[in-house]
Short mmCIF file of C-alpha atoms and ligand atoms in Angstrom, two decimals:
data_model
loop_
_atom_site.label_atom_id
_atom_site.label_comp_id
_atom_site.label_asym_id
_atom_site.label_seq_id
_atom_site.Cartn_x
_atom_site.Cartn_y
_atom_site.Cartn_z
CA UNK A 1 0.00 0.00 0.00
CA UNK A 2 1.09 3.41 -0.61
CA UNK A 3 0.52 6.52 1.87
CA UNK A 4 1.50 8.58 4.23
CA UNK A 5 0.38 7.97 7.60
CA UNK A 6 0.96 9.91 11.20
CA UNK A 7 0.47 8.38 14.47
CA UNK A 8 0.38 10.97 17.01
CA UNK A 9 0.59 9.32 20.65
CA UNK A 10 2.93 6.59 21.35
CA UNK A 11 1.35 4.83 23.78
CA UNK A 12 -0.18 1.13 24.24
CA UNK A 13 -2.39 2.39 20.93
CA UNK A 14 -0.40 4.94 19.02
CA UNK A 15 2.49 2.38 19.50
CA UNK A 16 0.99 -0.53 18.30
CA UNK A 17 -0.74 0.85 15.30
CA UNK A 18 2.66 2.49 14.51
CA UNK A 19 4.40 -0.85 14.43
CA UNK A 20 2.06 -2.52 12.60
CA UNK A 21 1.79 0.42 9.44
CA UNK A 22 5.66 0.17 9.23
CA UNK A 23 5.60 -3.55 8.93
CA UNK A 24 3.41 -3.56 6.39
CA UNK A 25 5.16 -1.17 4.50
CA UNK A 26 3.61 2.07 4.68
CA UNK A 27 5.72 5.11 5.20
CA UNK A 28 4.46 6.28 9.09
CA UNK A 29 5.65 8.87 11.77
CA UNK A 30 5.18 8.17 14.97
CA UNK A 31 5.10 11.96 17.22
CA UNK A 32 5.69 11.57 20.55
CA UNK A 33 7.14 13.94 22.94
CA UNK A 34 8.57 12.09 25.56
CA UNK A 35 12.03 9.53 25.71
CA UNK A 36 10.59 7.26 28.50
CA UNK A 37 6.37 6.38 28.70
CA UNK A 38 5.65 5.32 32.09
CA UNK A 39 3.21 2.77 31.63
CA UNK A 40 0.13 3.01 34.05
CA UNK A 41 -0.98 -0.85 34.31
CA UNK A 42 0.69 -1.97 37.86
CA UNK A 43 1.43 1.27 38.81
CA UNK A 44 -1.33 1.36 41.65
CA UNK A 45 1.62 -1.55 43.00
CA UNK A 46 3.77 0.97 42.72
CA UNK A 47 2.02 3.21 45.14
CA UNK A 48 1.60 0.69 47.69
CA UNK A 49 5.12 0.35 47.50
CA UNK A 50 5.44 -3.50 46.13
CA UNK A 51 7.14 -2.36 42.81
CA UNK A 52 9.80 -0.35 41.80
CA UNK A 53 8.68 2.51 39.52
CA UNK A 54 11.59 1.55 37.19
CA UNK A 55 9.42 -1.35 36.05
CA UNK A 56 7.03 1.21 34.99
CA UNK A 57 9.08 2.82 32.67
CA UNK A 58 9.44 1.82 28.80
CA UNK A 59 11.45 3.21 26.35
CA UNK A 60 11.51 4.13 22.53
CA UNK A 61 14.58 2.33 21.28
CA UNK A 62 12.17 -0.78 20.67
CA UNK A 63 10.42 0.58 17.63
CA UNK A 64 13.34 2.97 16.31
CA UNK A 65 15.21 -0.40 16.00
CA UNK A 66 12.48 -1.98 14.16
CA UNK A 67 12.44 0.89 11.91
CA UNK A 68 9.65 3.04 13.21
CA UNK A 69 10.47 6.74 12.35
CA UNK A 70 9.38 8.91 15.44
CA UNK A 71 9.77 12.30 15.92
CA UNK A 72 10.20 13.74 19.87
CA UNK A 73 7.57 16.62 19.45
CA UNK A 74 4.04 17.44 20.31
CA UNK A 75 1.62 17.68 17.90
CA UNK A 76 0.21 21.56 18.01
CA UNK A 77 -2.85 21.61 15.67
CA UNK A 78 -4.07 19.85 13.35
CA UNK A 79 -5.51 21.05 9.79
CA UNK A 80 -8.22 18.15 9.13
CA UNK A 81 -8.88 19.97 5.83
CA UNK A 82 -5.18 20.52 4.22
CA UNK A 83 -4.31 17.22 5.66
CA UNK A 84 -1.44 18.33 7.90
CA UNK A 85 -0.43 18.00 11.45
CA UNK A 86 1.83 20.87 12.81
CA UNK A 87 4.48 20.05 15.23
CA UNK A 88 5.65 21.98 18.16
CA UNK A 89 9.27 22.55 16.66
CA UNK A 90 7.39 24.11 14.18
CA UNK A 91 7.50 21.61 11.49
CA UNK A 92 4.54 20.23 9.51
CA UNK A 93 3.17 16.88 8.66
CA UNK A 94 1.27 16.01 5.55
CA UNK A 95 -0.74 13.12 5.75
CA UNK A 96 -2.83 10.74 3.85
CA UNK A 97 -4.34 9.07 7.12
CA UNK A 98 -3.93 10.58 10.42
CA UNK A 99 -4.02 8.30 13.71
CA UNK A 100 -5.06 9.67 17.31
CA UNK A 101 -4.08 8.19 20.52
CA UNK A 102 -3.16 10.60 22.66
CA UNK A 103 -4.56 9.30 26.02
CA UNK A 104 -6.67 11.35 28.26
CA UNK A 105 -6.75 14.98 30.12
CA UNK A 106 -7.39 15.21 33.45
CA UNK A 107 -9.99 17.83 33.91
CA UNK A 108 -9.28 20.82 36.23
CA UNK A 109 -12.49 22.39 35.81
CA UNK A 110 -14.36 19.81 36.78
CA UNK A 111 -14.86 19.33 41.10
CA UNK A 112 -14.53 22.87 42.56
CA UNK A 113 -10.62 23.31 44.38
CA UNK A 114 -9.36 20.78 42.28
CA UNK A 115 -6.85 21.96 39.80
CA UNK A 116 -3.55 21.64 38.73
CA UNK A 117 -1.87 23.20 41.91
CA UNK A 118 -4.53 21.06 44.28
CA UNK A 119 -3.19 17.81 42.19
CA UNK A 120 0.34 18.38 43.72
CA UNK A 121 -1.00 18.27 47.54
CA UNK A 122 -3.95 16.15 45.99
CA UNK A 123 -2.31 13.65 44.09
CA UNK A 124 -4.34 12.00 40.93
CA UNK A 125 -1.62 9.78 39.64
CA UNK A 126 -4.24 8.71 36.60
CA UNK A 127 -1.01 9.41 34.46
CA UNK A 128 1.70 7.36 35.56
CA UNK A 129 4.78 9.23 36.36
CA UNK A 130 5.98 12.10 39.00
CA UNK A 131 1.67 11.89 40.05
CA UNK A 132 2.76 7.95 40.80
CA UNK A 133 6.06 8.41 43.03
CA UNK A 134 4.32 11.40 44.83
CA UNK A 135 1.30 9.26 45.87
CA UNK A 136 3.31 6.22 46.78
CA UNK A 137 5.84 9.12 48.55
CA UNK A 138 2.96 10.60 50.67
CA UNK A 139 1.69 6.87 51.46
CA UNK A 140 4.48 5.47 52.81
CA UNK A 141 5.50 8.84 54.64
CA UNK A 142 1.60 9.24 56.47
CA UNK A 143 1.75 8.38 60.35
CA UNK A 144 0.47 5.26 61.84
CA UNK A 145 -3.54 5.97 62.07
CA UNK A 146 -3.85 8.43 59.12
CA UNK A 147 -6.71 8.60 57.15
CA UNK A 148 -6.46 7.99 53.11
CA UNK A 149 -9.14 9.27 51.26
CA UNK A 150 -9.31 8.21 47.38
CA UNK A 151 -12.09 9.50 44.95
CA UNK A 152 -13.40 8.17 41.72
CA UNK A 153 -15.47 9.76 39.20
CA UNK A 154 -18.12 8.66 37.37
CA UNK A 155 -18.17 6.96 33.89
CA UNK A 156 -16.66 6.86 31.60
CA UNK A 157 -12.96 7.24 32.78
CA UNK A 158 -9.62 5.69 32.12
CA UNK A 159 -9.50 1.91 33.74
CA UNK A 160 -12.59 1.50 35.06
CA UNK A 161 -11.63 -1.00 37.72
CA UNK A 162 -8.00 0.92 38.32
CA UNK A 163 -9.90 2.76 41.33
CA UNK A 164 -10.68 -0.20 43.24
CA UNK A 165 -7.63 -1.99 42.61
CA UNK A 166 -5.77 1.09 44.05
CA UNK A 167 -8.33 1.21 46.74
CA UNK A 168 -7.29 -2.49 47.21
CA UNK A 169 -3.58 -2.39 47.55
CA UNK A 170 -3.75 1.03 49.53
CA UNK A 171 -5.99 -0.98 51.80
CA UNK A 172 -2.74 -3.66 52.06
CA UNK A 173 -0.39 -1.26 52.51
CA UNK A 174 -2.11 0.04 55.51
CA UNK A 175 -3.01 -3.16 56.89
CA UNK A 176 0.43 -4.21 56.71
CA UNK A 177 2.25 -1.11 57.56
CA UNK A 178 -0.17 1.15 59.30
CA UNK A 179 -2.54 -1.12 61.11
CA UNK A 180 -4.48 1.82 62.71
CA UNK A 181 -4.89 4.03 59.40
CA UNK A 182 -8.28 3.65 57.60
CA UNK A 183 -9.05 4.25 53.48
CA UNK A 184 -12.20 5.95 52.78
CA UNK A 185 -13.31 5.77 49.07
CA UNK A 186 -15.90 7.81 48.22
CA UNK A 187 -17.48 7.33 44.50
CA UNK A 188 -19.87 8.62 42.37
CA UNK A 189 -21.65 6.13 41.41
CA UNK A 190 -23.08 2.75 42.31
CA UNK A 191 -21.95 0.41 40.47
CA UNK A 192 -18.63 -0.86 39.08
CA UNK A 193 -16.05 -3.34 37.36
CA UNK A 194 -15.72 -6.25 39.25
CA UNK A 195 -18.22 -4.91 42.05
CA UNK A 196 -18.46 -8.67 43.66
CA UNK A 197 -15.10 -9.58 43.14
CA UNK A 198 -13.61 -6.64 44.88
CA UNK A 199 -16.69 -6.25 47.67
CA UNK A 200 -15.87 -9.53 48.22
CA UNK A 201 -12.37 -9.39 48.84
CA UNK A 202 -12.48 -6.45 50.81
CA UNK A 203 -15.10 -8.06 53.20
CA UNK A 204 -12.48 -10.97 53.37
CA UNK A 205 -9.16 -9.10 53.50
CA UNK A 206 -10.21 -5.43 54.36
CA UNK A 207 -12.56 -5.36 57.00
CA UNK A 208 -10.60 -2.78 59.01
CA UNK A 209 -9.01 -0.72 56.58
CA UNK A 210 -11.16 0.28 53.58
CA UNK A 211 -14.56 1.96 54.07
CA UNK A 212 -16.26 2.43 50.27
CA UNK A 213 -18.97 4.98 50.25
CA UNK A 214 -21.40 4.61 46.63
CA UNK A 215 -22.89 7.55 45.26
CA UNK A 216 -26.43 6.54 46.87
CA UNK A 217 -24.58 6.64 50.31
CA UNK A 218 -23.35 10.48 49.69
CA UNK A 219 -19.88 9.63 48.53
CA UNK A 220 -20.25 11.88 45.55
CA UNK A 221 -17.55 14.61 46.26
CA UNK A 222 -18.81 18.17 45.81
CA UNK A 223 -15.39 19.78 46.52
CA UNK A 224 -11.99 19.82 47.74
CA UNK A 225 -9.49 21.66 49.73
CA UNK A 226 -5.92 21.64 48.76
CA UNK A 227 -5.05 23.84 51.96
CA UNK A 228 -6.37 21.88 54.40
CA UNK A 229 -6.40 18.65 53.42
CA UNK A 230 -10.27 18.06 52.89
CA UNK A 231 -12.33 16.50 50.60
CA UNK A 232 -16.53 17.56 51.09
CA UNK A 233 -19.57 15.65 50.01
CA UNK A 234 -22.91 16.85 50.47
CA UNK A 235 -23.60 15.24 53.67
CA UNK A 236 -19.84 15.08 55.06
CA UNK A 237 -16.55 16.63 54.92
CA UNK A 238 -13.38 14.13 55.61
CA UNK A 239 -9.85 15.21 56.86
CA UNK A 240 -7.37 13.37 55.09
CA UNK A 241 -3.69 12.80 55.41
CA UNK A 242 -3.24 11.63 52.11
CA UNK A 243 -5.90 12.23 49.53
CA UNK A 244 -5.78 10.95 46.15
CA UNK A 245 -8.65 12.46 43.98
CA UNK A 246 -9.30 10.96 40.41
CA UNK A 247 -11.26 13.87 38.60
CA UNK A 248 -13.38 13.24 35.90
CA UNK A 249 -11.52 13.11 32.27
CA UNK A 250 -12.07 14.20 28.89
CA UNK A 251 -9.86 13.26 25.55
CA UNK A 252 -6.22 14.80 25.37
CA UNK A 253 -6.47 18.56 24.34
CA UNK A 254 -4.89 17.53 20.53
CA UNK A 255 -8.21 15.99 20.07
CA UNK A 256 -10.12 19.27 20.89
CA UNK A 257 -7.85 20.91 18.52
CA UNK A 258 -8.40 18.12 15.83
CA UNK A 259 -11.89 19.00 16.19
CA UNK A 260 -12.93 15.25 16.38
CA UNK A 261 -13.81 15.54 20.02
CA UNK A 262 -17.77 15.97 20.33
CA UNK A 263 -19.50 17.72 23.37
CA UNK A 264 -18.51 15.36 25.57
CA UNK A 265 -15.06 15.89 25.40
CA UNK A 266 -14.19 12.23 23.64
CA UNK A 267 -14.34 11.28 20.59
CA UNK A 268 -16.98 9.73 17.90
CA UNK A 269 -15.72 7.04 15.86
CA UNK A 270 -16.71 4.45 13.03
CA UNK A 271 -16.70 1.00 14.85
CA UNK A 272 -15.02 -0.53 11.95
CA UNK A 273 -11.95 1.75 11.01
CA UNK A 274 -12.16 4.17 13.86
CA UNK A 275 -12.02 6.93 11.57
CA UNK A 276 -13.90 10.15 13.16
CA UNK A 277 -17.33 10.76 12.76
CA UNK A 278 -16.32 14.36 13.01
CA UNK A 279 -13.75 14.76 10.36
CA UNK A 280 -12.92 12.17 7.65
CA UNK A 281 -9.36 10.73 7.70
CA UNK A 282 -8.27 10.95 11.04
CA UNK A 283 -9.18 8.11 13.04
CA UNK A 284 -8.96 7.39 16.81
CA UNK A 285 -8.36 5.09 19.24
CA UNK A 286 -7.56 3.86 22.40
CA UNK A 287 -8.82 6.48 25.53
CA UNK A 288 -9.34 9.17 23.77
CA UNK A 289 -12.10 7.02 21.72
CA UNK A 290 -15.60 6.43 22.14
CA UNK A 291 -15.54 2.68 21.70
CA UNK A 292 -19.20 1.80 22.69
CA UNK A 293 -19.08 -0.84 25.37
CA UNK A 294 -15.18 -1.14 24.65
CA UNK A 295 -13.70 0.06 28.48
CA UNK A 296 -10.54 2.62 28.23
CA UNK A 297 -7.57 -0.15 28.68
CA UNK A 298 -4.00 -0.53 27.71
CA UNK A 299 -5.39 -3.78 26.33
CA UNK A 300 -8.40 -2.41 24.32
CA UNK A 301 -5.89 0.66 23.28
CA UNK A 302 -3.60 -2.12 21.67
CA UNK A 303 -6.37 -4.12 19.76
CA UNK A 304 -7.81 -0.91 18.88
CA UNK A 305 -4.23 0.26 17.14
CA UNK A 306 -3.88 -3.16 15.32
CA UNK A 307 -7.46 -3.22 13.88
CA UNK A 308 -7.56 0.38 13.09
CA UNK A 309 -3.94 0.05 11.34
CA UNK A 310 -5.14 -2.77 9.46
CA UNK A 311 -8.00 -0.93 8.17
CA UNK A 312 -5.71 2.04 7.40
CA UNK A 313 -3.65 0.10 4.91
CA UNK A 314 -7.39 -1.31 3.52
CA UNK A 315 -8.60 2.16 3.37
CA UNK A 316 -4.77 3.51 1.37
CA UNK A 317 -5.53 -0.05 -0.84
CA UNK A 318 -9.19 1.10 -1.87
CA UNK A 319 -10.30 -2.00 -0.08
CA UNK A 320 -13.05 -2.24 2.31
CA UNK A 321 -12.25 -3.07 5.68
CA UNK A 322 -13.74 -6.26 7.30
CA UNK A 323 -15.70 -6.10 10.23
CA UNK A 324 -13.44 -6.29 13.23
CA UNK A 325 -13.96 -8.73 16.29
CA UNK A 326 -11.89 -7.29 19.36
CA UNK A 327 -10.96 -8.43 22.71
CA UNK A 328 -10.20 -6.97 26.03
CA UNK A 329 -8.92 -8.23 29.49
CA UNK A 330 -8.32 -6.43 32.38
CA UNK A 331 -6.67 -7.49 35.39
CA UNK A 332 -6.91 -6.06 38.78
CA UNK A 333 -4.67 -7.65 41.90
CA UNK A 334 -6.90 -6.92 45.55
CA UNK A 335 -3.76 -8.07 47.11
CA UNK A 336 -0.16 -9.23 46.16
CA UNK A 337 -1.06 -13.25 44.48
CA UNK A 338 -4.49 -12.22 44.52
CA UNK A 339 -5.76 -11.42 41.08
CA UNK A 340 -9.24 -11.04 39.43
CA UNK A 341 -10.47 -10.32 35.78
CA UNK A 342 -12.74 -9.50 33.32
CA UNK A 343 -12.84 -10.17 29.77
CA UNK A 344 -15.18 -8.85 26.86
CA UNK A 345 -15.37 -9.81 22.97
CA UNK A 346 -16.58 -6.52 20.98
CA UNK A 347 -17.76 -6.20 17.33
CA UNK A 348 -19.90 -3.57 15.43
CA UNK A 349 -23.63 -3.58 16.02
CA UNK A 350 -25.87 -0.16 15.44
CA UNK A 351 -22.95 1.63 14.29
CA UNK A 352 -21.31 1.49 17.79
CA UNK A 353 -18.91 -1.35 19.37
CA UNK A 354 -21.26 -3.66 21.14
CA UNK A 355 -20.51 -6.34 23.65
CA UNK A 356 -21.16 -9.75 22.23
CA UNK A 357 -23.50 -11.56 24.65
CA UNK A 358 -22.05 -14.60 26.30
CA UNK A 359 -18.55 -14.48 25.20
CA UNK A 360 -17.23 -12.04 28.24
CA UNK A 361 -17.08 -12.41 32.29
CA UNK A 362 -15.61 -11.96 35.25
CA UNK A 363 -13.65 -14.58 37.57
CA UNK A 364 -15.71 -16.81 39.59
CA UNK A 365 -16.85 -15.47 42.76
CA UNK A 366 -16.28 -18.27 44.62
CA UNK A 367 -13.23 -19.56 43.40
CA UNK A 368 -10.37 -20.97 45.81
CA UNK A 369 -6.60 -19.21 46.40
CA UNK A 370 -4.95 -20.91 43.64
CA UNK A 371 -7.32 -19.62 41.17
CA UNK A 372 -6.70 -15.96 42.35
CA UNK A 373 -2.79 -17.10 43.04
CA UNK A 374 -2.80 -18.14 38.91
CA UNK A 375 -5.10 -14.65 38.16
CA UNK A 376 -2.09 -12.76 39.72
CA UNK A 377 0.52 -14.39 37.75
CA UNK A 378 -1.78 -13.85 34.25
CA UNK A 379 -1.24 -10.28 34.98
CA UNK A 380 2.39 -10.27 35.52
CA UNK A 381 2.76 -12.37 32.37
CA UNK A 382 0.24 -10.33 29.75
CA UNK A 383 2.03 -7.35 31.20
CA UNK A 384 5.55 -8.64 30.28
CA UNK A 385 3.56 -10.09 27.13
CA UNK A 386 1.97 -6.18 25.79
CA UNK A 387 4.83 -4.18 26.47
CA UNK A 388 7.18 -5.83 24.69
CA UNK A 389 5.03 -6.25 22.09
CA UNK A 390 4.49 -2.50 22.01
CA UNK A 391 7.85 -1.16 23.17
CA UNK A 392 9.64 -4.78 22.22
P1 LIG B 1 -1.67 6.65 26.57
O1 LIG B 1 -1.11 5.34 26.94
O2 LIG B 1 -1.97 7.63 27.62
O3 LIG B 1 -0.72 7.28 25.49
C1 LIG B 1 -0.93 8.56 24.98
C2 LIG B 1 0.39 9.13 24.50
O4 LIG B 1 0.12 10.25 23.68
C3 LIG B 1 1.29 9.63 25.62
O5 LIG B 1 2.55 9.01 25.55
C4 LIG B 1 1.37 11.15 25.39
O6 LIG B 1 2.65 11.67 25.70
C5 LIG B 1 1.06 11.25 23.91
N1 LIG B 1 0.47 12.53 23.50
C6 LIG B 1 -0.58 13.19 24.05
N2 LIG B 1 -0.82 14.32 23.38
C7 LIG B 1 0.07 14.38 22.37
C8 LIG B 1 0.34 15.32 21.35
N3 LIG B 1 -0.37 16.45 21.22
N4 LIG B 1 1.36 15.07 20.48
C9 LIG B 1 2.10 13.93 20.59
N5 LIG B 1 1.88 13.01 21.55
C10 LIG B 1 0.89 13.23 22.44
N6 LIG B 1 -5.09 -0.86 31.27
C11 LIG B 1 -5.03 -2.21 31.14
O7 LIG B 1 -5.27 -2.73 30.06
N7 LIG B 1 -4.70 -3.00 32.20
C12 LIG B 1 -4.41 -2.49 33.42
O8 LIG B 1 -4.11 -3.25 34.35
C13 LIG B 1 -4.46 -1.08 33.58
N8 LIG B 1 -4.19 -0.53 34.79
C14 LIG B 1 -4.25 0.83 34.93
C15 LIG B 1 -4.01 1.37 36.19
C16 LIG B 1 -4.08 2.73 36.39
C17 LIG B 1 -3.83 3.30 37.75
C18 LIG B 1 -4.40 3.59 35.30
C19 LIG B 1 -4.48 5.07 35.48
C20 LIG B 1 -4.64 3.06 34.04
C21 LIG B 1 -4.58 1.68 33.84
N9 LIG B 1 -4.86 1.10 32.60
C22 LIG B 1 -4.81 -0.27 32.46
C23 LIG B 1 -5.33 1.95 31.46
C24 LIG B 1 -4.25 2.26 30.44
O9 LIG B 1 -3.14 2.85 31.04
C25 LIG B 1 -4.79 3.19 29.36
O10 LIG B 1 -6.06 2.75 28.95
C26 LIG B 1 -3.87 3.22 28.17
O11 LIG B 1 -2.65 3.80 28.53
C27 LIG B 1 -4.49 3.96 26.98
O12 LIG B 1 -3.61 4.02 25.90
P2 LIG B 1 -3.64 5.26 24.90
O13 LIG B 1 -2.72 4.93 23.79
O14 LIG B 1 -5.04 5.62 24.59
O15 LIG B 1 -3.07 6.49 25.75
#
C-alpha cells in the first residue's frame, strides 16, 4: 500500500498501530514527545510500595530499532482539511491518514478546588509518572492511624476497575504497615467493574481498613481543599492525610484541537476503522475514543491500534475493511497473588462497538486461592507479554 500515515501518541495504541503500518510497509511517523512512557498498568503496586517505579518505565529504542520513524515533538494543531499535522518545533506533517491516541486529560475544571496546583498536595496519579512516586511518597511517609481518602469519578474514565484496585492495595499497605490508618473511598456512582469480586475481597481481606462509600450513600464529592487537606460531600466533609482524587476526564487537548472531540469531550468514531465521525481521515483510538461498550484499557488501546492500522492500509488499498472482532482483558490484583479479571469480545452492532452476549465475564466469585494465586501471575505475564510487544 502506498501513503502517508501519522500516528500521534505513542502509547499502548499509538504504538501498536505504529508498528504494525511500518511492517506492512507504509511510510508512518510516529510523534511523541517524551524519551521514557511510564506505563500506568501496575502502577497502583507501585504506590503501595510492592514495585519499583523503574518497572514502569518503557522506552523508545524498541520501535526505532524496528524501523519506526518517530519524531520527539508534540503535535500543536491539526488542519483536518489541508491534511497536515503541525508540530511543536514548528514543522509540519502532511498526511494521507492521520491516527489519534493521545490518552486522556485530566480535567481541572471539573470538582470545585481541584486543579492543577490542588493535584500536587492532591495527588491523581491517573497518568503514571511524577503523580505515581508522589502518591506512593505521601503513602508510605503518612503516620500510623492516618486517614487515606481516594475519589473516583463517574463513567466513563480511564480503567474502570483501576480505582478499586488502588483502593485495594492502599488498603494492604495500611493493613500491613499502618494497622491503625483507615481508606475511605468515596465514588460517584453505584456500580462498578468487578463490584463482587472486589466487595468480596475487601469483606475478606479489608474489613478494618477500607470503608467504600457509593454515590447513593453520599460519597459523591462536591469539593476539595488543597489547603487543608479536605475533601466535602454533600452530607460530610473528611480530613485526610493523604488524599488521592481521580477527577473526571475528557480526551487529550490535541483531540479538541483536531476537532474530532464531540460535546462530551471524547471522541466519535466508526466502529469498523475508527475513523472520526467528526472529520474524515483521522481516526482514533484507544482512551481518547468512544468505543461503545469497549472500556478505556491498555489492552483495548492495543487491539484498537492493530485493527484500526489494518484498516488504514485497507482504506490507502481502496479495499473495504472487514468487520473487526476485538478483545479486552483487564486485570486487577486486591492483594499481592491475589488477582481477578474480566474479559469482553466486541464487534460492530448499530454503528457502535457492542458487547457480544455470552462471550465475556468476570472470575468466579467463589473460586479458591490458587485460582486468584494463577489470576495474579496472568497479569504479571500479559504485562511482560503487551509491552514488549508495544515497546519490544
Ligand atoms: P496513553 O497510553 O496515555 O498514550 C498517549 C500518549 O500520547 C502519551 O505518551 C502522550 O505523551 C502522547 N500525546 C498526548 N498528546 C500528544 C500530542 N499532542 N502530540 C504527541 N503526543 C501526544 N489498562 C489495562 O489494560 N490493564 C491495566 O491493568 C491497567 N491498569 C491501569 C491502572 C491505572 C492506575 C491507570 C491510570 C490506568 C490503567 N490502565 C490499564 C489503562 C491504560 O493505562 C490506558 O487505557 C492506556 O494507557 C491507553 O492508551 P492510549 O494509547 O489511549 O493512551
Amino acid at each position: 500500500a502506498r501513503g502517508r500515515v501519522v500516528v500521534v501518541g505513542g502509547g499502548f495504541g499509538g504504538a501498536t498501530a505504529a508498528r504494525v503500518l511500518h511492517r506492512a510497509g507504509l511510510a508512518v511517523t510516529l510523534v511523541e514527545p517524551v524519551e521514557t512512557y511510564y506505563a500506568c498498568p501496575f502502577s497502583n503496586e507501585v504506590i503501595a510500595g510492592l514495585r519499583p517505579m523503574s518497572a514502569q518505565a518503557l522506552g523508545y529504542e524498541g520501535l526505532r530499532a524496528a524501523g519506526v520513524t518517530l519524531t520527539r515533538t508534540s503535535a500543536e494543531a491539526i488542519d483536518g482539511a489541508a491534511r497536515q499535522v503541525r508540530l511543536s518545533d514548528g514543522t509540519t506533517l502532511d498526511y494521507d491518514r492521520l491516527i489519534l491516541s493521545p490518552g486522556i486529560a485530566l480535567r481541572f475544571d471539573a470538582l470545585p478546588g481541584y486543579d492543577e496546583a490542588a493535584a500536587e498536595a492532591m495527588p491523581h496519579a491517573w497518568k503514571a509518572g511524577a503523580q505515581t512516586e508522589l502518591l506512593a511518597r505521601q503513602l508510605a511517609a503518612m503516620p500510623e492511624g492516618g486517614t487515606v481518602v481516594l475519589s473516583v469519578p463517574g463513567n466513563p474514565y480511564r480503567c474502570p476497575p483501576g480505582p478499586y484496585e488502588r483502593a485495594s492495595l492502599i488498603a494492604y499497605h495500611l493493613k500491613t504497615r499502618k494497622p491503625r490508618a483507615k481508606l475511605i473511598v468515596l465514588d460517584a456512582k453505584d456500580t462498578f467493574s468487578k463490584q463482587r469480586l472486589f466487595e468480596q475481597a475487601w469483606r475478606a481481606l479489608y474489613p478494618d481498613h477500607l470503608e467504600y462509600v457509593p454515590l447513593a450513600a453520599g460519597g459523591q464529592v462536591a469539593s476539595v481543599d488543597a489547603g487543608a487537606m479536605s475533601v466535602a460531600t454533600d452530607f460530610a466533609t473528611h480530613k485526610a492525610d493523604v488524599a488521592c482524587i481521580i477527577p473526571p476526564q475528557r480526551a487529550a487537548p490535541i483531540a479538541a484541537a483536531a476537532a474530532v472531540a464531540d460535546r462530551s469531550g471524547w471522541c466519535p468514531i466508526d466502529p469498523v476503522t475508527f475513523e472520526s465521525r467528526l472529520v474524515p481521515r483521522i481516526h482514533v483510538i484507544g482512551d481518547a475514543a468512544i468505543a461503545g461498550a469497549m472500556p478505556k484499557s491498555a489492552f483495548a488501546a492495543n487491539a484498537q491500534g492493530k485493527v484500526c492500522a489494518d484498516a488504514v492500509i485497507d482504506l490507502l488499498a481502496g479495499r473495504a475493511p472487514a468487520a473487526p472482532k476485538l478483545i479486552n482483558t483487564c486485570y486487577s490484583l486486591v492483594a499481592p497473588g491475589y488477582g481477578i479479571s474480566v474479559a469482553g469480545v466486541y464487534h460492530p452492532a448499530n454503528g457502535v462497538l457492542a458487547d457480544i452476549e455470552g462471550a465475556g465475564g468476570t472470575s468466579p466469585v467463589d473460586a479458591p486461592d490458587t485460582v486468584r494465586r494463577q489470576e495474579a501471575a496472568y497479569a504479571e505475564d500479559w504485562y511482560r507479554t503487551i509491552t514488549a510487544a508495544v515497546f519490544g
